[in-house]
PDB file of C-alpha atoms and ligand atoms in Angstrom:
ATOM      1  CA  MET K  24      19.565 -18.750  -5.793  1.00 76.00           C
ATOM      2  CA  LYS K  25      17.729 -18.804  -8.986  1.00 86.00           C
ATOM      3  CA  PHE K  26      14.165 -17.883  -9.427  1.00 94.00           C
ATOM      4  CA  GLU K  27      11.579 -18.242 -12.509  1.00 94.00           C
ATOM      5  CA  LYS K  28       9.050 -15.544 -12.221  1.00 93.00           C
ATOM      6  CA  THR K  29       5.421 -16.628 -12.386  1.00 93.00           C
ATOM      7  CA  PRO K  30       4.292 -17.344 -15.952  1.00 91.00           C
ATOM      8  CA  GLY K  31       2.313 -14.431 -17.120  1.00 87.00           C
ATOM      9  CA  TRP K  32       3.713 -11.932 -14.506  1.00 88.00           C
ATOM     10  CA  LEU K  33       4.620  -8.795 -16.252  1.00 89.00           C
ATOM     11  CA  ASP K  34       7.783  -6.522 -15.742  1.00 90.00           C
ATOM     12  CA  TRP K  35       7.236  -3.420 -14.450  1.00 93.00           C
ATOM     13  CA  TYR K  36       7.222  -0.432 -16.713  1.00 92.00           C
ATOM     14  CA  ALA K  37      10.656   0.347 -17.547  1.00 92.00           C
ATOM     15  CA  ASN K  38      10.563   3.826 -18.855  1.00 94.00           C
ATOM     16  CA  PRO K  39       7.599   5.462 -16.907  1.00 95.00           C
ATOM     17  CA  SER K  40       6.597   9.109 -18.583  1.00 94.00           C
ATOM     18  CA  LYS K  41       7.169  12.555 -16.289  1.00 95.00           C
ATOM     19  CA  PRO K  42       3.858  13.120 -14.381  1.00 95.00           C
ATOM     20  CA  HIS K  43       2.486  16.613 -15.508  1.00 93.00           C
ATOM     21  CA  PHE K  44       1.426  16.843 -11.790  1.00 96.00           C
ATOM     22  CA  VAL K  45       4.060  18.433  -9.913  1.00 98.00           C
ATOM     23  CA  LEU K  46       3.775  16.681  -6.562  1.00 98.00           C
ATOM     24  CA  PRO K  47       4.013  18.833  -3.666  1.00 98.00           C
ATOM     25  CA  PRO K  48       7.582  19.099  -1.614  1.00 98.00           C
ATOM     26  CA  GLY K  49       7.978  16.463   0.742  1.00 98.00           C
ATOM     27  CA  SER K  50       5.479  14.066  -0.955  1.00 99.00           C
ATOM     28  CA  VAL K  51       5.297  10.314   0.355  1.00 99.00           C
ATOM     29  CA  ASP K  52       4.870   7.401  -2.059  1.00 99.00           C
ATOM     30  CA  ALA K  53       3.211   5.499   1.154  1.00 99.00           C
ATOM     31  CA  HIS K  54       2.735   1.944  -0.713  1.00 99.00           C
ATOM     32  CA  CYS K  55       5.395   0.213  -2.643  1.00 98.00           C
ATOM     33  CA  HIS K  56       7.399  -2.893  -2.214  1.00 98.00           C
ATOM     34  CA  VAL K  57      10.940  -4.270  -3.026  1.00 98.00           C
ATOM     35  CA  PHE K  58      11.095  -7.823  -4.536  1.00 98.00           C
ATOM     36  CA  GLY K  59      14.327  -9.683  -3.654  1.00 97.00           C
ATOM     37  CA  PRO K  60      16.797  -9.404  -5.617  1.00 97.00           C
ATOM     38  CA  GLY K  61      16.257 -12.968  -5.087  1.00 97.00           C
ATOM     39  CA  GLU K  62      19.820 -13.751  -5.150  1.00 96.00           C
ATOM     40  CA  HIS K  63      20.296 -11.867  -2.082  1.00 97.00           C
ATOM     41  CA  PHE K  64      16.882 -12.254  -0.402  1.00 98.00           C
ATOM     42  CA  PRO K  65      15.337 -15.416  -1.860  1.00 98.00           C
ATOM     43  CA  TYR K  66      11.726 -15.631  -2.066  1.00 98.00           C
ATOM     44  CA  ALA K  67       9.511 -17.352   0.805  1.00 98.00           C
ATOM     45  CA  GLU K  68       8.960 -20.882   0.593  1.00 97.00           C
ATOM     46  CA  GLU K  69       5.235 -20.513   0.802  1.00 97.00           C
ATOM     47  CA  ARG K  70       5.002 -17.372  -1.276  1.00 98.00           C
ATOM     48  CA  LYS K  71       1.520 -17.581  -3.845  1.00 97.00           C
ATOM     49  CA  TYR K  72       3.958 -16.191  -6.596  1.00 96.00           C
ATOM     50  CA  THR K  73       7.550 -15.371  -7.677  1.00 96.00           C
ATOM     51  CA  PRO K  74       7.973 -12.013  -9.008  1.00 96.00           C
ATOM     52  CA  CYS K  75      10.184 -10.460 -11.064  1.00 94.00           C
ATOM     53  CA  ASP K  76      13.310  -8.932  -9.179  1.00 97.00           C
ATOM     54  CA  ALA K  77      12.692  -5.081  -7.603  1.00 98.00           C
ATOM     55  CA  SER K  78      15.617  -3.633  -6.055  1.00 98.00           C
ATOM     56  CA  LYS K  79      15.731  -0.700  -3.539  1.00 98.00           C
ATOM     57  CA  GLN K  80      18.062   1.249  -6.196  1.00 98.00           C
ATOM     58  CA  GLN K  81      15.122   0.521  -8.607  1.00 98.00           C
ATOM     59  CA  LEU K  82      12.666   1.736  -6.258  1.00 98.00           C
ATOM     60  CA  PHE K  83      15.114   4.760  -5.001  1.00 98.00           C
ATOM     61  CA  ALA K  84      15.438   5.751  -8.821  1.00 98.00           C
ATOM     62  CA  LEU K  85      11.570   5.704  -9.459  1.00 98.00           C
ATOM     63  CA  ARG K  86      10.973   8.100  -6.284  1.00 98.00           C
ATOM     64  CA  ASP K  87      13.303  10.408  -7.778  1.00 98.00           C
ATOM     65  CA  HIS K  88      12.071  10.431 -11.121  1.00 98.00           C
ATOM     66  CA  LEU K  89       8.113  10.964 -10.208  1.00 98.00           C
ATOM     67  CA  GLY K  90       9.180  13.589  -7.483  1.00 98.00           C
ATOM     68  CA  PHE K  91       8.672  11.913  -4.426  1.00 99.00           C
ATOM     69  CA  SER K  92      10.513  12.712  -1.222  1.00 99.00           C
ATOM     70  CA  ARG K  93      10.004   9.627   0.474  1.00 99.00           C
ATOM     71  CA  ASN K  94       8.739   6.080   0.030  1.00 99.00           C
ATOM     72  CA  VAL K  95       6.846   3.534   2.725  1.00 99.00           C
ATOM     73  CA  ILE K  96       8.093   0.047   1.700  1.00 99.00           C
ATOM     74  CA  VAL K  97       5.231  -2.427   2.334  1.00 99.00           C
ATOM     75  CA  GLN K  98       6.299  -6.046   3.207  1.00 98.00           C
ATOM     76  CA  ALA K  99       4.993  -8.339   0.272  1.00 98.00           C
ATOM     77  CA  THR K 100       3.216 -11.911   0.485  1.00 98.00           C
ATOM     78  CA  CYS K 101       6.314 -13.445  -1.578  1.00 98.00           C
ATOM     79  CA  HIS K 102       8.742 -12.636   0.952  1.00 98.00           C
ATOM     80  CA  GLY K 103       6.498 -14.197   3.565  1.00 98.00           C
ATOM     81  CA  ALA K 104       7.805 -12.736   7.156  1.00 98.00           C
ATOM     82  CA  ASP K 105      11.560 -12.577   5.978  1.00 98.00           C
ATOM     83  CA  ASN K 106      11.507  -9.167   6.084  1.00 98.00           C
ATOM     84  CA  ARG K 107      15.304  -8.732   4.929  1.00 98.00           C
ATOM     85  CA  ALA K 108      14.916  -6.831   1.645  1.00 98.00           C
ATOM     86  CA  MET K 109      12.423  -4.282   3.122  1.00 98.00           C
ATOM     87  CA  VAL K 110      14.608  -3.892   5.973  1.00 98.00           C
ATOM     88  CA  ASP K 111      17.546  -3.470   3.721  1.00 98.00           C
ATOM     89  CA  ALA K 112      15.969  -1.130   1.677  1.00 98.00           C
ATOM     90  CA  CYS K 113      14.815   0.962   4.548  1.00 98.00           C
ATOM     91  CA  LEU K 114      17.894   1.354   6.008  1.00 98.00           C
ATOM     92  CA  ALA K 115      19.977   2.049   2.802  1.00 98.00           C
ATOM     93  CA  ALA K 116      17.195   5.244   2.015  1.00 98.00           C
ATOM     94  CA  ASN K 117      18.870   7.122   4.584  1.00 97.00           C
ATOM     95  CA  GLY K 118      15.912   8.051   6.611  1.00 98.00           C
ATOM     96  CA  LYS K 119      14.395   8.471   3.650  1.00 98.00           C
ATOM     97  CA  ALA K 120      12.059   5.222   3.756  1.00 99.00           C
ATOM     98  CA  ARG K 121       9.805   3.498   6.651  1.00 99.00           C
ATOM     99  CA  GLY K 122       8.632  -0.264   6.631  1.00 99.00           C
ATOM    100  CA  VAL K 123       5.618  -1.889   6.797  1.00 99.00           C
ATOM    101  CA  ALA K 124       6.660  -5.658   8.083  1.00 99.00           C
ATOM    102  CA  THR K 125       5.075  -8.925   8.417  1.00 98.00           C
ATOM    103  CA  VAL K 126       5.543 -10.919  11.476  1.00 98.00           C
ATOM    104  CA  ARG K 127       4.693 -14.230  13.211  1.00 98.00           C
ATOM    105  CA  ARG K 128       3.184 -14.290  16.565  1.00 97.00           C
ATOM    106  CA  ASP K 129       6.296 -16.005  17.736  1.00 97.00           C
ATOM    107  CA  VAL K 130       8.014 -12.771  17.022  1.00 98.00           C
ATOM    108  CA  SER K 131      10.825 -11.653  19.594  1.00 98.00           C
ATOM    109  CA  ASP K 132      10.975  -8.600  21.408  1.00 98.00           C
ATOM    110  CA  GLU K 133      14.703  -8.385  20.024  1.00 98.00           C
ATOM    111  CA  THR K 134      13.198  -8.817  16.553  1.00 98.00           C
ATOM    112  CA  LEU K 135      10.639  -6.127  17.156  1.00 98.00           C
ATOM    113  CA  GLN K 136      13.103  -3.610  18.223  1.00 98.00           C
ATOM    114  CA  ALA K 137      15.444  -4.056  15.633  1.00 98.00           C
ATOM    115  CA  LEU K 138      12.753  -3.587  12.816  1.00 98.00           C
ATOM    116  CA  HIS K 139      11.735  -0.526  14.836  1.00 98.00           C
ATOM    117  CA  ALA K 140      15.431   0.685  14.446  1.00 98.00           C
ATOM    118  CA  ALA K 141      15.545   0.278  10.848  1.00 98.00           C
ATOM    119  CA  GLY K 142      12.088   2.080  10.509  1.00 98.00           C
ATOM    120  CA  VAL K 143       9.560  -0.229  10.619  1.00 99.00           C
ATOM    121  CA  ARG K 144       6.144   1.357  11.818  1.00 98.00           C
ATOM    122  CA  GLY K 145       3.660  -1.015  11.211  1.00 98.00           C
ATOM    123  CA  VAL K 146       2.687  -4.505  10.271  1.00 98.00           C
ATOM    124  CA  ARG K 147       0.587  -5.660   7.566  1.00 98.00           C
ATOM    125  CA  PHE K 148      -2.736  -8.264   8.158  1.00 98.00           C
ATOM    126  CA  ASN K 149      -3.332  -9.870   4.655  1.00 98.00           C
ATOM    127  CA  PHE K 150      -6.718 -11.492   4.552  1.00 98.00           C
ATOM    128  CA  VAL K 151      -6.386 -11.746   0.082  1.00 98.00           C
ATOM    129  CA  LYS K 152      -6.950 -15.946  -0.114  1.00 96.00           C
ATOM    130  CA  ARG K 153      -4.910 -15.441  -3.745  1.00 96.00           C
ATOM    131  CA  LEU K 154      -2.169 -14.278  -1.706  1.00 97.00           C
ATOM    132  CA  VAL K 155      -1.472 -15.758   1.587  1.00 97.00           C
ATOM    133  CA  ASP K 156      -2.949 -19.196   3.931  1.00 96.00           C
ATOM    134  CA  PHE K 157      -5.318 -18.288   6.597  1.00 94.00           C
ATOM    135  CA  THR K 158      -3.797 -16.620   9.612  1.00 95.00           C
ATOM    136  CA  PRO K 159      -6.252 -17.262  12.878  1.00 97.00           C
ATOM    137  CA  LYS K 160      -7.533 -14.143  14.065  1.00 98.00           C
ATOM    138  CA  ALA K 161      -6.162 -15.206  17.869  1.00 98.00           C
ATOM    139  CA  ALA K 162      -2.652 -14.787  16.420  1.00 98.00           C
ATOM    140  CA  LEU K 163      -3.169 -11.366  14.880  1.00 98.00           C
ATOM    141  CA  GLN K 164      -4.707  -9.924  18.287  1.00 98.00           C
ATOM    142  CA  GLU K 165      -1.544 -11.119  19.679  1.00 98.00           C
ATOM    143  CA  ILE K 166       0.673  -9.339  17.360  1.00 98.00           C
ATOM    144  CA  ALA K 167      -1.608  -6.050  17.637  1.00 98.00           C
ATOM    145  CA  ALA K 168      -1.130  -6.438  21.460  1.00 98.00           C
ATOM    146  CA  ARG K 169       2.653  -6.231  20.954  1.00 98.00           C
ATOM    147  CA  ILE K 170       3.309  -3.946  18.738  1.00 98.00           C
ATOM    148  CA  ALA K 171       0.879  -1.479  20.003  1.00 98.00           C
ATOM    149  CA  PRO K 172       3.366  -0.227  22.730  1.00 98.00           C
ATOM    150  CA  LEU K 173       5.808   0.734  19.723  1.00 98.00           C
ATOM    151  CA  GLY K 174       3.260   3.162  18.292  1.00 98.00           C
ATOM    152  CA  TRP K 175       3.365   1.040  15.327  1.00 98.00           C
ATOM    153  CA  HIS K 176      -0.466   0.654  13.264  1.00 98.00           C
ATOM    154  CA  ILE K 177      -1.716  -2.286  11.547  1.00 99.00           C
ATOM    155  CA  VAL K 178      -2.287  -2.391   7.513  1.00 99.00           C
ATOM    156  CA  VAL K 179      -4.938  -4.360   6.462  1.00 98.00           C
ATOM    157  CA  TYR K 180      -5.666  -5.781   3.043  1.00 98.00           C
ATOM    158  CA  PHE K 181      -8.817  -7.732   2.340  1.00 98.00           C
ATOM    159  CA  GLU K 182     -11.234  -8.127  -0.727  1.00 98.00           C
ATOM    160  CA  ALA K 183     -14.804  -6.090  -0.526  1.00 97.00           C
ATOM    161  CA  GLN K 184     -16.740  -9.134  -0.030  1.00 97.00           C
ATOM    162  CA  ASP K 185     -15.078  -9.989   3.022  1.00 97.00           C
ATOM    163  CA  LEU K 186     -15.668  -6.737   5.052  1.00 98.00           C
ATOM    164  CA  GLY K 187     -18.722  -8.251   6.876  1.00 97.00           C
ATOM    165  CA  GLU K 188     -16.936 -10.879   8.517  1.00 97.00           C
ATOM    166  CA  LEU K 189     -13.487  -8.763   9.123  1.00 98.00           C
ATOM    167  CA  ARG K 190     -15.361  -5.433  10.453  1.00 98.00           C
ATOM    168  CA  ASP K 191     -15.503  -6.544  13.935  1.00 98.00           C
ATOM    169  CA  PHE K 192     -11.919  -7.587  14.178  1.00 98.00           C
ATOM    170  CA  PHE K 193     -11.077  -4.139  12.908  1.00 98.00           C
ATOM    171  CA  THR K 194     -12.533  -2.010  15.125  1.00 98.00           C
ATOM    172  CA  ALA K 195     -11.747  -3.939  17.873  1.00 98.00           C
ATOM    173  CA  LEU K 196      -7.884  -3.724  17.209  1.00 98.00           C
ATOM    174  CA  PRO K 197      -5.701  -1.216  19.135  1.00 98.00           C
ATOM    175  CA  THR K 198      -3.716   0.781  16.795  1.00 98.00           C
ATOM    176  CA  VAL K 199      -4.723   3.003  13.575  1.00 98.00           C
ATOM    177  CA  VAL K 200      -5.430   0.685  11.265  1.00 99.00           C
ATOM    178  CA  VAL K 201      -4.727   1.209   7.419  1.00 99.00           C
ATOM    179  CA  VAL K 202      -7.194  -0.309   5.047  1.00 99.00           C
ATOM    180  CA  ASP K 203      -4.975  -1.136   1.559  1.00 98.00           C
ATOM    181  CA  HIS K 204      -6.836   0.238  -1.850  1.00 98.00           C
ATOM    182  CA  MET K 205     -10.009   1.380  -0.373  1.00 98.00           C
ATOM    183  CA  GLY K 206     -10.847  -2.197   0.470  1.00 98.00           C
ATOM    184  CA  ARG K 207     -10.946  -3.074  -3.103  1.00 98.00           C
ATOM    185  CA  PRO K 208     -14.424  -1.724  -4.419  1.00 98.00           C
ATOM    186  CA  ASP K 209     -15.857  -2.973  -7.310  1.00 98.00           C
ATOM    187  CA  VAL K 210     -16.157   0.111  -9.279  1.00 98.00           C
ATOM    188  CA  ARG K 211     -19.033  -0.901 -11.853  1.00 98.00           C
ATOM    189  CA  GLN K 212     -21.212  -0.351  -8.494  1.00 98.00           C
ATOM    190  CA  PRO K 213     -22.408   3.032  -7.657  1.00 98.00           C
ATOM    191  CA  VAL K 214     -20.318   5.188  -5.317  1.00 98.00           C
ATOM    192  CA  ASP K 215     -23.415   5.393  -3.154  1.00 98.00           C
ATOM    193  CA  GLY K 216     -24.369   1.725  -3.486  1.00 98.00           C
ATOM    194  CA  PRO K 217     -24.430  -0.740  -0.587  1.00 97.00           C
ATOM    195  CA  ALA K 218     -20.962  -1.966  -0.639  1.00 97.00           C
ATOM    196  CA  PHE K 219     -18.890   1.393  -0.784  1.00 98.00           C
ATOM    197  CA  SER K 220     -21.415   2.947   1.517  1.00 98.00           C
ATOM    198  CA  ALA K 221     -20.711   0.060   4.199  1.00 98.00           C
ATOM    199  CA  PHE K 222     -16.993   1.050   3.698  1.00 98.00           C
ATOM    200  CA  VAL K 223     -17.399   4.670   4.282  1.00 98.00           C
ATOM    201  CA  GLU K 224     -19.611   4.105   7.258  1.00 98.00           C
ATOM    202  CA  LEU K 225     -16.825   1.695   8.939  1.00 98.00           C
ATOM    203  CA  MET K 226     -14.597   4.854   8.050  1.00 98.00           C
ATOM    204  CA  THR K 227     -17.179   7.496   9.749  1.00 98.00           C
ATOM    205  CA  GLN K 228     -17.839   5.197  12.644  1.00 98.00           C
ATOM    206  CA  HIS K 229     -14.271   4.517  13.546  1.00 98.00           C
ATOM    207  CA  PRO K 230     -11.806   7.277  13.386  1.00 98.00           C
ATOM    208  CA  HIS K 231      -8.662   4.905  13.806  1.00 98.00           C
ATOM    209  CA  ILE K 232      -9.178   3.635  10.474  1.00 98.00           C
ATOM    210  CA  TRP K 233      -7.688   5.164   7.736  1.00 99.00           C
ATOM    211  CA  SER K 234      -7.525   4.400   3.812  1.00 99.00           C
ATOM    212  CA  LYS K 235      -4.893   4.156   1.064  1.00 99.00           C
ATOM    213  CA  VAL K 236      -6.833   5.655  -1.879  1.00 98.00           C
ATOM    214  CA  SER K 237      -4.497   3.500  -4.061  1.00 98.00           C
ATOM    215  CA  CYS K 238      -4.380   1.178  -7.086  1.00 97.00           C
ATOM    216  CA  PRO K 239      -6.334   2.690  -9.545  1.00 97.00           C
ATOM    217  CA  GLU K 240      -5.074   0.341 -12.108  1.00 95.00           C
ATOM    218  CA  ARG K 241      -6.040  -2.883  -9.920  1.00 96.00           C
ATOM    219  CA  LEU K 242      -9.584  -1.641  -9.547  1.00 97.00           C
ATOM    220  CA  SER K 243     -10.398   0.085 -12.960  1.00 95.00           C
ATOM    221  CA  VAL K 244     -12.714  -1.713 -15.439  1.00 93.00           C
ATOM    222  CA  THR K 245     -12.302   1.141 -18.175  1.00 88.00           C
ATOM    223  CA  GLY K 246      -8.326   1.022 -17.696  1.00 86.00           C
ATOM    224  CA  PRO K 247      -5.876   3.810 -18.450  1.00 86.00           C
ATOM    225  CA  ALA K 248      -7.441   5.092 -21.841  1.00 73.00           C
ATOM    226  CA  ALA K 249      -6.594   9.030 -21.719  1.00 65.00           C
ATOM    227  CA  LEU K 250      -9.832  11.271 -21.845  1.00 61.00           C
ATOM    228  CA  ASN K 251      -9.877  13.335 -24.795  1.00 62.00           C
ATOM    229  CA  GLY K 252      -6.115  12.988 -25.157  1.00 66.00           C
ATOM    230  CA  GLU K 253      -5.643  14.304 -21.511  1.00 73.00           C
ATOM    231  CA  ARG K 254      -3.758  12.470 -18.929  1.00 75.00           C
ATOM    232  CA  GLN K 255      -6.872  11.381 -17.188  1.00 77.00           C
ATOM    233  CA  SER K 256      -6.832   7.458 -16.882  1.00 85.00           C
ATOM    234  CA  TYR K 257      -8.872   5.370 -14.520  1.00 93.00           C
ATOM    235  CA  ARG K 258     -11.954   7.473 -14.550  1.00 93.00           C
ATOM    236  CA  ASP K 259     -14.239   4.691 -13.274  1.00 95.00           C
ATOM    237  CA  VAL K 260     -12.172   4.760  -9.794  1.00 97.00           C
ATOM    238  CA  VAL K 261     -12.316   8.610  -9.409  1.00 97.00           C
ATOM    239  CA  PRO K 262     -15.287   8.941  -7.785  1.00 98.00           C
ATOM    240  CA  PHE K 263     -14.715   6.390  -4.894  1.00 98.00           C
ATOM    241  CA  ALA K 264     -11.115   8.041  -4.019  1.00 98.00           C
ATOM    242  CA  ARG K 265     -12.144  11.190  -4.593  1.00 98.00           C
ATOM    243  CA  HIS K 266     -15.360  10.616  -1.888  1.00 98.00           C
ATOM    244  CA  LEU K 267     -12.924   9.126   0.699  1.00 99.00           C
ATOM    245  CA  VAL K 268     -10.334  12.124   0.213  1.00 99.00           C
ATOM    246  CA  GLU K 269     -13.315  14.357   0.673  1.00 99.00           C
ATOM    247  CA  GLN K 270     -14.830  12.762   3.288  1.00 99.00           C
ATOM    248  CA  PHE K 271     -12.007  11.858   5.370  1.00 99.00           C
ATOM    249  CA  PRO K 272      -8.823  14.318   4.351  1.00 99.00           C
ATOM    250  CA  ASP K 273      -6.955  13.831   7.445  1.00 99.00           C
ATOM    251  CA  ARG K 274      -7.096   9.889   7.083  1.00 98.00           C
ATOM    252  CA  VAL K 275      -5.793   9.188   3.440  1.00 99.00           C
ATOM    253  CA  LEU K 276      -2.655   7.820   2.045  1.00 99.00           C
ATOM    254  CA  TRP K 277      -1.820   7.597  -1.603  1.00 98.00           C
ATOM    255  CA  GLY K 278       1.189   4.961  -2.898  1.00 98.00           C
ATOM    256  CA  THR K 279       2.150   3.755  -6.414  1.00 98.00           C
ATOM    257  CA  ASP K 280       2.273   0.129  -5.258  1.00 98.00           C
ATOM    258  CA  TRP K 281       5.317  -0.139  -7.487  1.00 98.00           C
ATOM    259  CA  PRO K 282       6.221  -2.950  -8.761  1.00 98.00           C
ATOM    260  CA  HIS K 283       2.564  -3.768  -9.258  1.00 97.00           C
ATOM    261  CA  PRO K 284       2.534  -7.421  -8.192  1.00 95.00           C
ATOM    262  CA  ASN K 285      -0.142  -9.432  -9.971  1.00 90.00           C
ATOM    263  CA  LEU K 286      -0.838  -8.081 -12.701  1.00 87.00           C
ATOM    264  CA  ASN K 287      -1.222  -9.547 -15.441  1.00 77.00           C
ATOM    265  CA  ASN K 288      -2.696  -7.875 -18.074  1.00 80.00           C
ATOM    266  CA  ALA K 289      -1.086  -4.399 -18.074  1.00 86.00           C
ATOM    267  CA  MET K 290       1.472  -2.647 -16.272  1.00 92.00           C
ATOM    268  CA  PRO K 291       0.880   0.656 -15.518  1.00 94.00           C
ATOM    269  CA  ASP K 292       2.942   3.925 -16.400  1.00 94.00           C
ATOM    270  CA  ASP K 293       3.743   5.177 -13.125  1.00 96.00           C
ATOM    271  CA  GLY K 294       3.892   8.773 -14.314  1.00 95.00           C
ATOM    272  CA  LEU K 295       0.553   8.351 -15.551  1.00 93.00           C
ATOM    273  CA  LEU K 296      -0.734   7.052 -11.940  1.00 96.00           C
ATOM    274  CA  VAL K 297       0.495  10.100 -10.039  1.00 96.00           C
ATOM    275  CA  ASP K 298      -1.608  12.136 -12.857  1.00 94.00           C
ATOM    276  CA  PHE K 299      -4.567  10.493 -11.152  1.00 95.00           C
ATOM    277  CA  ILE K 300      -4.036  12.069  -8.133  1.00 97.00           C
ATOM    278  CA  PRO K 301      -5.043  15.682  -8.944  1.00 96.00           C
ATOM    279  CA  LEU K 302      -8.486  14.157 -10.437  1.00 95.00           C
ATOM    280  CA  ILE K 303      -9.014  12.492  -6.693  1.00 98.00           C
ATOM    281  CA  ALA K 304      -7.757  15.592  -4.374  1.00 98.00           C
ATOM    282  CA  GLU K 305      -8.423  18.569  -6.141  1.00 98.00           C
ATOM    283  CA  THR K 306      -7.232  21.326  -4.104  1.00 98.00           C
ATOM    284  CA  ALA K 307      -3.721  22.150  -2.840  1.00 98.00           C
ATOM    285  CA  LEU K 308      -4.915  21.765   0.397  1.00 99.00           C
ATOM    286  CA  LEU K 309      -6.048  18.278  -0.345  1.00 99.00           C
ATOM    287  CA  GLN K 310      -3.201  17.246  -2.077  1.00 99.00           C
ATOM    288  CA  ARG K 311      -0.913  18.336   0.903  1.00 99.00           C
ATOM    289  CA  LYS K 312      -2.710  16.180   3.692  1.00 99.00           C
ATOM    290  CA  LEU K 313      -2.689  13.114   1.362  1.00 99.00           C
ATOM    291  CA  LEU K 314       0.718  13.342   0.249  1.00 99.00           C
ATOM    292  CA  VAL K 315       2.689  14.834   2.738  1.00 99.00           C
ATOM    293  CA  ASP K 316       0.754  15.860   6.008  1.00 98.00           C
ATOM    294  CA  ASN K 317      -0.772  12.548   6.938  1.00 99.00           C
ATOM    295  CA  PRO K 318       2.143  10.025   5.824  1.00 99.00           C
ATOM    296  CA  MET K 319       4.537  12.307   7.962  1.00 98.00           C
ATOM    297  CA  ARG K 320       1.857  11.792  10.848  1.00 98.00           C
ATOM    298  CA  LEU K 321       1.976   8.228  10.577  1.00 98.00           C
ATOM    299  CA  TYR K 322       5.615   7.732   9.652  1.00 98.00           C
ATOM    300  CA  TRP K 323       7.570  10.075  10.549  1.00 98.00           C
ATOM    301  CA  PRO K 324       5.858  12.073  13.566  1.00 98.00           C
ATOM    302  CA  GLU K 325       9.113  13.179  15.456  1.00 97.00           C
ATOM    303  CA  GLU K 326      10.199  15.151  12.246  1.00 97.00           C
ATOM    304  CA  ILE K 327       6.692  17.517  12.270  1.00 94.00           C
TER     305      ILE K 327
HETATM  306  C1  LIG I  23      -0.352  -5.041  -3.166  1.00 66.39           C
HETATM  307  C2  LIG I  23      -1.466  -6.046  -4.208  1.00 66.39           C
HETATM  308  C3  LIG I  23      -1.243  -6.996  -4.070  1.00 66.39           C
HETATM  309  C4  LIG I  23      -0.277  -7.989  -3.904  1.00 66.39           C
HETATM  310  C5  LIG I  23       0.277  -7.959  -2.740  1.00 66.39           C
HETATM  311  O1  LIG I  23       1.782  -8.705  -0.935  1.00 66.39           O
HETATM  312  C6  LIG I  23       1.384  -8.879  -2.153  1.00 66.39           C
HETATM  313  O2  LIG I  23       1.995  -9.896  -2.603  1.00 66.39           O
HETATM  314  O3  LIG I  23       0.261  -6.804  -1.673  1.00 66.39           O
HETATM  315  C7  LIG I  23      -2.474  -7.632  -4.888  1.00 66.39           C
HETATM  316  O4  LIG I  23      -1.681  -8.709  -5.872  1.00 66.39           O
HETATM  317  O5  LIG I  23      -2.928  -7.472  -5.226  1.00 66.39           O
HETATM  318  O6  LIG I  23      -0.667  -4.397  -2.675  1.00 66.39           O
HETATM  319  O7  LIG I  23       0.894  -4.619  -3.820  1.00 66.39           O
END
């Protein structure tokens, strides 16, 4: 089937620069996606956008170019609960990729087992209204109870203004809960302002809650402008991400978010995104925890 991408949708950055930051050996890109190709893996009917194709081969080429060893491929909303493209990529990666799936409450035990065998280690609950239709919390709680015995965790994506309403739901979940993109803070607010403090307090009080310190390109207002010719971009996001890395060094993950769904102003250079990492994790120890130890604990515990 042929798909026309949503008007205004930008293609991902075709020739990313080589990062200056050398990733520690065994680093994991813990948030990325594959899209289609639509011809083999059609986009879901209920999708809110149609992306450009972004194949597993292209993802693996980016992994090698940037210096990552492994990927965590997160199911994107344009594929709904049809996990075939993500599973196909995980299987093709020869153990170097794990997956995070989207499932419905009527998912069978056999399907969950097959997803596990393919490398899936989590499910994603998405609360971002421009991306998905509402799913009742009772349905999500049922799914959580089904996947907990598999040792999986739950990845949650929401807008900062919805944290108050979702907080009790998150804290009662029976697994590790990984928050996408720091709960999408408004980086024009101070890092110690009420909104981000509420998120920090949530993590402080609930040790089962982790955060991805990812997506500066989505959160930044100042954008990728280099400072004094240095590759120091997305400066306004740095204090937020650095705060989480320093306060919760064992509960943070990092990912490129390639191929960057729903960006319609500018596509980031993934090489520049990697050079954001030493700004938020300033020591070799923090870098190793963020990029190697933490994702390995969550996705490849049998290898440590
Ligand atoms: C992200 C962010 C977005 C989209 C999705 O599944 C998705 O469609 O995750 C977004 O639009 O903010 O994490 O990739």
